[in-house]
Amino acid sequence: MKKNIWKRLTPLFALLLTSAIGSSLLLWQYDGMVDEALGVKHTNVTVGGETVFASRYGDINSTNQTAMLADLRAHNVQTQEEGSVLLKNNGILPLDSSVKMITLLGRASVDPVYRYTSGGPGFNDDGVSLRDALENAGFTINETVASAYGTSKKTRDKFSGDIGEEGEAFFTDAIVKSFTEYNDLAIVLFSRYGGEGTDLMRKDVDGVSQLSLHESEKAVLRMARAHFSRVLLLVNSGNPIELGWMDREDYGVDACLWIGTPGSYGFEGVVHLLTGQANPSGALIDTYAVDSLSAPATQNFGDYTYSNAGEFGLTSVGVHDVTDKYLVESEGIYVGYRYYETRYEDLVRNRFQANSQAGSFASQGAWNYAEEVAFPFGYGLSYTTFSREITGFSDAGESGEEFTLEVTVKNTGDIAGKTPVQIYVQVPYTEYDRENLVEKSAVQLVGFGKTKLLAPGEEETVTVRVDKYLLASYDSHAHDQKGGYTLEAGSYFFATGNGAHEALNNILAKQNIDGLYDHNGMPVQGEPSAACVWTLEQTDDSTYLTMGGSIVENRMADADINTWIPGAVTYLTRQDWNTFPKELTSLSATAAMAEVLNLSTNGEGSYEMYTRPSDGPGIDAYTQGADVTLLLTDMKGVPFEDEKWDAFIDQMTILQMTTMTSDMGGLKAVKDIGFPAVSQNDGPDGAGGVQYVGQSVAAAAFNPSLMADRGDFFAEEALFSGRVAVWSPGADIHRTPFGGRNFEYYSEDSYYSYLCAGLEVGAMQKKGLVSSIKHFAGNDQEMNRYGVCTFTTEQAWRQGPLRGFEGAFTKGGGLSTMTSYSRYGLVLTCENDVVNNQILRGEWGFKGFTITDAGSGTPLDSLAGGTDEFCMNDNAKAIYQWITRNDDGTMLGHLRQANKRIFYSYVNSNLANRLSYDMVIDDGLSWWQYAVIALDILLGVLTVAGLVLYGRSLKKGKEN
Amino acid sequence: MKEYQSYDLRTAAAALSLITMIYYFIQSHTDSCYQPVIVVLLLLAALCENLSLFNRADFLPMAAAMCLGVCFGLMLYYVLPSFSDLWNQVNFIGGNTTAYFIYLGAILVSFLFAEAGAA
């Protein structure tokens, strides 16, 4: 009997023991995240150093933290107020005092999208829903409708694209009857939802574009139109929902406000706008097309597999083995407004086949701007009106802000308000450009500012400085085909306006072009006084010949599909709009392409392309583990180029250096050199505590100081919580309206992203928060993000996906970036020497560290390709073994560089506040680790005891 | 428990271990998550159970159950990160979670058969 008990129990103990040990290993591996979740610190620093990065709230204590959080909440409310975009107002806003009883329609009204799925904090306990915010403002909400929506079985589902809206059948007699009492106003809230790993769909579960108005939504709108005299639509979406229907009589609305993703506190700001406590001053960060499928980029967006993938063994498995997917961005530079506005100019000038049917989606026949565009980029209304005039211009500024424009803005209405000041430029598009396929947008945003709150009749002159670099175009044929940035001789037209379209019309008016019209198709004259001209007498191809000490030249031919398969694609060129992209569904990989792709997979057995150079040095080429004479605190203020860094790194062992490459929610302490453990958090809509208003809403505020404040608050939060790095902000572009993570990136406009990233990252870095801006770069769709081969032209790469990040480093001084899962051409971003070493570090002068996206990249290729840290991926052992077993001094050199960048970044972060000679690093175990060890030991003892007792019972049985 | 019942359970455990091993071997190569130790443990379990059908050595059924228990724990270690994606509703770690559920389920059932058969 006893024997049977141990026979049964011992295997059970073994199962539990192995499960417990496995789980323990995982918990240990991700100890930084476990600590974070449990609110404990793995490493304690008992004596801190002098304050290098100070909080503006004073000492780090709970009283000051409370004050900071109160201000942060107010900042979020202000961001929502300034970032919401008024798109239509028939006079119902701001609400008059007679509005008391409100009916909320749309299932999302009880279940709004505060943010999409992604990193960053969850909804805060003291967060505010739309209903809370309305009731706090004194409105009474129709409970009958709210309860019915609350018990609805409908759910939105990002995987099927189900928007989760109730249709006509939802409106029972009881619900309709309830409208009678709550009929001062109907607020309709429509949402869209996507997020990490999930784009919105060109065809969703209902068989239509996920961004189109669905039949269920039409039913809601018809119900609202039929029963309410005032209907307000709130667009709760990080993606541009199609709104071309807004003026329809049967289901149109009286007013429409885009609110994006409001985070925990944004709805307070929304209600301030409704009541008139605040006046809308946001502007669209995307073009709102009548049909979202009309964007050239949308033609190639989704799941594309090489037609001969099987033949070459290309696969699509997990994180490491995605080699059979491709994406050709054949729209080139013509993303968002760069397409719609450029084609508009060519249309009114009647040239380049702009009036062809190619790309005509919403137009009746030939392509027509007003029929294709519902609302232009940069557009937004206010409760008042403004006039804008360029009253001053200078080209004598210092490098980086050569141009100074003075824009005089006057409040011509009768309500106080503020408004963005957007500066666009039109660069010459010449015969040379057409011959050499240098593409030029009709307008591009190059600067922005915002007025103060202007009283009726008040005016203000806003000064905006513009970097001449943003006027240059990349020409891959310049300098005898070596490539480079060029400013062509000719006239450069600067203009301002309420959005890109109005600014373009002002430029065209300055050029005496007639036949202009607005986005509604109404004829306009344009305002020449809102434009000015700067003339460049001679073509300048030398100013940007070198940047960051490196020559700027063609480097990305391998990321252009035509390099691998000549003539595979015709990129969209302005000189013939019939080149509007076609969907490239049957691309075949060549043997040469497959060879590169298979090198980076398990096909070769190691995933590694790297081989030790035969003439490379051994590991003795470097000093390792030298006596410690320099602590990290000694490295404060030491320039990156200083040889003292080599001496500092010499003190480390190879094992210590390899450990520094593993970020499992933070880095472990290296006590010998005085480096305490650090934690890092995901963003972009928060730094671990407060869920911010969405980044795209912040961008829509077009307020430079507010954007900088956002970065500053991230850094303040970090100071109080002891974090030194955050994977934030996001600077990929909204290449298409369907991008699953558009909500956490700035805009469709890479130049605007460049400007915003410079401000936000600059503010973070200034206060000591390492900002790992992500996902560098070209994470232009979530579909197949693990390794999709992404192709476009060098000009498009540089002025598109890369440009959005560039400002974070060259303007903001950012010291970190998280690389994208995708591939530049055929090589994973984190393994790509061209973008990480040659462009990021070489041309842009980046001195910080790069970190992979979670689990991406292989150890050796990544280190050689410019990666310094591996996110959620412990490659320390693999790197250590390779270097020591192969006596590979070359790889050791990469590892040393990685460590130098990591330490340089952290010593220039708020970690410096904790560094001193007296610092004591207590790298003890957290309480949960003791608990886990105890459980493992207990199960181990039980298992062994079970075996022993079983053995003894067996022996006894034999003896008997 | 009757001897023939124990015999049936051990036979079932052996068969299921073998089937799981074959399925795992094929599927995990497709998913690039192959771990030799899983195959070895499943094979050992099947071997011990088979031997126990012809040899009355008392430790063999228990050894089979031990192998399966350890195998389950290891499998859990390998696949838990992927399950976090399901929890978080993201595609972050990746992996074929359906197959992982099948592995775990099959190993657990084999273990239970082995446990019961060892009595």
Coordinates of C-alpha atoms in Angstrom, one line a residue, chain A residues 13-259:
Chain A
F13 CA 6.2 15.6 -7.4
A14 CA 8.5 15.4 -10.4
L15 CA 5.9 17.0 -12.6
L16 CA 5.3 19.8 -10.1
L17 CA 9.0 20.2 -9.5
T18 CA 9.9 20.5 -13.2
S19 CA 7.0 22.9 -13.8
A20 CA 8.0 24.9 -10.8
I21 CA 11.6 25.1 -11.9
G22 CA 10.6 26.0 -15.5
S23 CA 8.3 28.7 -14.2
S24 CA 11.0 29.9 -11.8
L25 CA 13.5 30.2 -14.7
L26 CA 11.0 32.3 -16.7
L27 CA 10.3 34.5 -13.7
W28 CA 14.0 34.9 -13.2
Q29 CA 14.5 35.7 -16.8
Y30 CA 11.9 38.4 -16.7
D31 CA 12.7 39.5 -13.2
G32 CA 12.6 43.2 -14.1
M33 CA 9.0 42.8 -15.3
V34 CA 8.0 40.8 -12.3
D35 CA 9.5 43.4 -10.0
E36 CA 7.7 46.1 -12.0
A37 CA 4.4 44.3 -11.7
L38 CA 4.8 43.7 -8.0
G39 CA 6.1 47.2 -7.4
V40 CA 9.4 46.0 -5.8
K41 CA 12.9 47.0 -6.6
H42 CA 15.4 44.2 -7.3
T43 CA 18.4 46.4 -6.6
N44 CA 18.5 49.0 -3.9
V45 CA 21.0 51.9 -4.0
T46 CA 21.3 53.1 -0.4
V47 CA 23.4 56.2 -1.0
G48 CA 22.6 58.4 -4.0
G49 CA 24.7 61.0 -5.7
E50 CA 24.3 64.6 -6.5
T51 CA 21.2 65.6 -8.5
V52 CA 22.2 66.0 -12.1
F53 CA 18.7 65.9 -13.5
A54 CA 16.3 67.7 -11.1
S55 CA 12.5 67.6 -11.0
R56 CA 10.9 70.9 -11.3
Y57 CA 8.8 69.9 -8.3
G58 CA 11.8 69.7 -6.0
D59 CA 12.7 66.7 -4.0
I60 CA 11.6 63.2 -4.9
N61 CA 8.9 62.6 -2.3
S62 CA 5.2 61.6 -2.3
T63 CA 4.0 65.2 -1.7
N64 CA 5.8 66.5 -4.8
Q65 CA 4.8 63.4 -6.7
T66 CA 1.1 64.2 -6.0
A67 CA 1.6 67.7 -7.2
M68 CA 3.3 66.4 -10.4
L69 CA 0.5 63.9 -11.1
A70 CA -2.1 66.7 -10.7
D71 CA -0.3 68.8 -13.2
L72 CA 0.1 65.7 -15.5
R73 CA -3.6 65.2 -15.4
A74 CA -4.2 68.8 -16.3
H75 CA -1.6 68.5 -19.1
N76 CA -3.5 65.5 -20.5
V77 CA -6.8 67.4 -20.4
Q78 CA -5.2 70.4 -22.1
T79 CA -3.7 68.0 -24.7
Q80 CA -7.1 66.6 -25.5
E81 CA -8.6 70.1 -25.7
E82 CA -5.9 71.3 -28.1
G83 CA -5.6 68.0 -30.0
S84 CA -9.2 67.3 -30.7
V85 CA -10.1 68.4 -34.2
L86 CA -13.4 70.1 -35.0
L87 CA -14.4 69.0 -38.5
K88 CA -17.9 70.3 -38.8
N89 CA -20.1 72.6 -36.8
N90 CA -23.5 73.8 -37.8
G91 CA -23.6 76.1 -34.8
I92 CA -24.6 73.5 -32.2
L93 CA -21.2 73.8 -30.5
P94 CA -20.4 75.1 -28.0
L95 CA -23.5 73.8 -26.4
D96 CA -25.9 76.4 -25.1
S97 CA -27.2 76.4 -21.6
S98 CA -30.5 74.8 -22.7
V99 CA -28.8 71.5 -23.3
K100 CA -29.2 69.3 -20.2
M101 CA -30.6 66.0 -21.2
I102 CA -28.3 63.9 -23.5
T103 CA -28.6 60.6 -25.2
L104 CA -25.4 58.8 -25.9
L105 CA -25.6 56.6 -29.0
G106 CA -23.2 54.1 -30.5
R107 CA -22.2 51.1 -28.5
A108 CA -18.8 52.6 -28.0
S109 CA -20.4 55.3 -25.9
V110 CA -20.3 52.9 -22.9
D111 CA -17.1 51.2 -24.0
P112 CA -14.9 53.8 -25.6
V113 CA -11.4 53.0 -27.0
Y114 CA -9.1 54.8 -24.6
R115 CA -6.1 53.4 -26.5
Y116 CA -5.4 50.6 -28.8
T117 CA -3.6 47.4 -27.7
S118 CA 0.0 48.2 -27.2
G119 CA 2.6 48.8 -24.5
G120 CA 2.2 51.5 -21.9
P121 CA 0.0 51.8 -18.8
G122 CA -3.6 50.6 -18.5
F123 CA -6.5 52.8 -17.8
N124 CA -5.9 54.5 -14.4
D125 CA -8.2 54.0 -11.4
D126 CA -9.2 57.6 -11.4
G127 CA -9.7 57.7 -15.1
V128 CA -12.7 59.4 -16.6
S129 CA -15.2 57.9 -19.1
L130 CA -17.3 60.0 -21.4
R131 CA -20.3 59.6 -19.2
D132 CA -18.4 60.5 -16.1
A133 CA -17.1 63.6 -17.7
L134 CA -20.6 64.7 -19.0
E135 CA -22.2 64.0 -15.6
N136 CA -19.5 65.9 -13.8
A137 CA -20.3 68.8 -16.1
G138 CA -23.9 68.7 -15.0
F139 CA -25.5 66.9 -17.9
T140 CA -28.0 64.1 -17.4
I141 CA -27.6 60.9 -19.5
N142 CA -30.3 58.7 -20.9
E143 CA -30.0 55.7 -18.7
T144 CA -32.3 53.5 -20.8
V145 CA -30.0 53.7 -23.7
A146 CA -26.8 53.4 -21.6
S147 CA -28.1 50.3 -19.9
A148 CA -29.1 48.7 -23.1
Y149 CA -25.7 49.3 -24.6
G150 CA -24.2 48.1 -21.3
T151 CA -25.8 44.7 -21.7
S152 CA -25.2 44.4 -25.4
K153 CA -23.6 41.2 -26.5
K154 CA -21.8 43.0 -29.3
T155 CA -18.0 43.4 -29.0
R156 CA -15.4 44.9 -31.1
D157 CA -12.8 42.5 -32.3
K158 CA -9.6 43.6 -33.7
F159 CA -8.8 40.2 -35.2
S160 CA -11.9 39.9 -37.3
G161 CA -12.3 43.7 -37.7
D162 CA -15.8 43.6 -36.2
I163 CA -16.5 47.2 -35.1
G164 CA -19.0 45.9 -32.6
E165 CA -21.8 48.3 -33.3
E166 CA -25.5 47.7 -32.7
G167 CA -27.8 48.0 -35.7
E168 CA -31.4 49.0 -36.3
A169 CA -32.8 46.1 -34.2
F170 CA -31.2 47.5 -31.1
F171 CA -33.6 50.4 -31.1
T172 CA -36.6 48.9 -29.4
D173 CA -39.8 50.9 -28.7
A174 CA -38.7 51.5 -25.1
I175 CA -35.4 52.9 -26.3
V176 CA -37.0 55.1 -28.9
K177 CA -39.5 56.3 -26.3
S178 CA -36.7 57.3 -24.0
F179 CA -35.4 59.7 -26.5
T180 CA -38.4 62.0 -25.8
E181 CA -37.1 63.0 -22.4
Y182 CA -33.4 63.1 -23.3
N183 CA -33.7 64.9 -26.6
D184 CA -31.6 68.1 -26.1
L185 CA -28.7 66.4 -27.9
A186 CA -27.6 63.1 -29.3
I187 CA -23.9 62.4 -29.0
V188 CA -22.9 59.6 -31.3
L189 CA -19.6 57.9 -30.5
F190 CA -18.0 55.7 -33.2
S191 CA -14.8 53.9 -32.5
R192 CA -12.2 51.9 -34.4
Y193 CA -9.7 49.5 -32.8
G194 CA -6.5 47.9 -33.7
G195 CA -3.1 47.7 -32.1
E196 CA 0.1 45.7 -31.8
G197 CA 0.2 43.0 -34.3
T198 CA -3.2 43.9 -35.8
D199 CA -3.8 46.4 -38.6
L200 CA -7.3 47.6 -39.5
M201 CA -8.6 45.8 -42.5
R202 CA -9.2 46.8 -46.1
K203 CA -12.1 44.3 -46.0
D204 CA -13.4 43.4 -42.5
V205 CA -15.8 40.8 -41.3
D206 CA -18.7 42.9 -42.8
G207 CA -17.0 42.7 -46.2
V208 CA -16.2 46.4 -46.3
S209 CA -13.3 48.6 -45.4
Q210 CA -13.0 48.8 -41.7
L211 CA -12.7 52.5 -42.0
S212 CA -15.9 53.0 -43.9
L213 CA -19.2 53.8 -42.4
H214 CA -20.8 50.5 -41.7
E215 CA -24.5 49.7 -42.1
S216 CA -25.0 49.4 -38.4
E217 CA -23.5 52.9 -38.0
K218 CA -25.8 54.2 -40.6
A219 CA -28.7 52.8 -38.7
V220 CA -27.5 54.6 -35.5
L221 CA -27.1 57.9 -37.5
R222 CA -30.6 57.6 -39.1
M223 CA -32.1 57.0 -35.7
A224 CA -30.3 60.1 -34.3
R225 CA -31.3 62.2 -37.3
A226 CA -34.9 61.1 -37.0
H227 CA -35.3 61.8 -33.3
F228 CA -32.9 64.6 -32.5
S229 CA -32.6 68.2 -33.7
R230 CA -29.0 68.3 -32.6
V231 CA -26.6 65.4 -33.5
L232 CA -22.9 65.5 -32.5
L233 CA -20.5 62.8 -33.7
L234 CA -17.4 62.0 -31.7
V235 CA -14.8 60.1 -33.7
N236 CA -13.0 57.9 -31.2
S237 CA -10.3 56.4 -33.4
G238 CA -6.6 56.5 -34.0
N239 CA -7.3 55.9 -37.7
P240 CA -9.1 58.2 -40.0
I241 CA -12.6 56.9 -40.4
E242 CA -14.2 57.9 -43.8
L243 CA -16.3 60.9 -43.2
G244 CA -17.3 62.0 -46.7
W245 CA -21.0 61.4 -45.9
M246 CA -21.2 64.0 -43.1
D247 CA -23.4 66.4 -45.0
R248 CA -26.0 63.8 -46.1
E249 CA -29.6 64.7 -45.1
D250 CA -30.6 61.2 -44.1
Y251 CA -27.8 60.5 -41.7
G252 CA -25.5 63.5 -41.7
V253 CA -24.5 65.2 -38.4
D254 CA -24.6 68.8 -37.2
A255 CA -21.1 68.7 -35.7
C256 CA -18.2 66.4 -35.7
L257 CA -15.2 66.3 -33.4
W258 CA -12.3 63.9 -33.8
I259 CA -11.0 62.9 -30.4

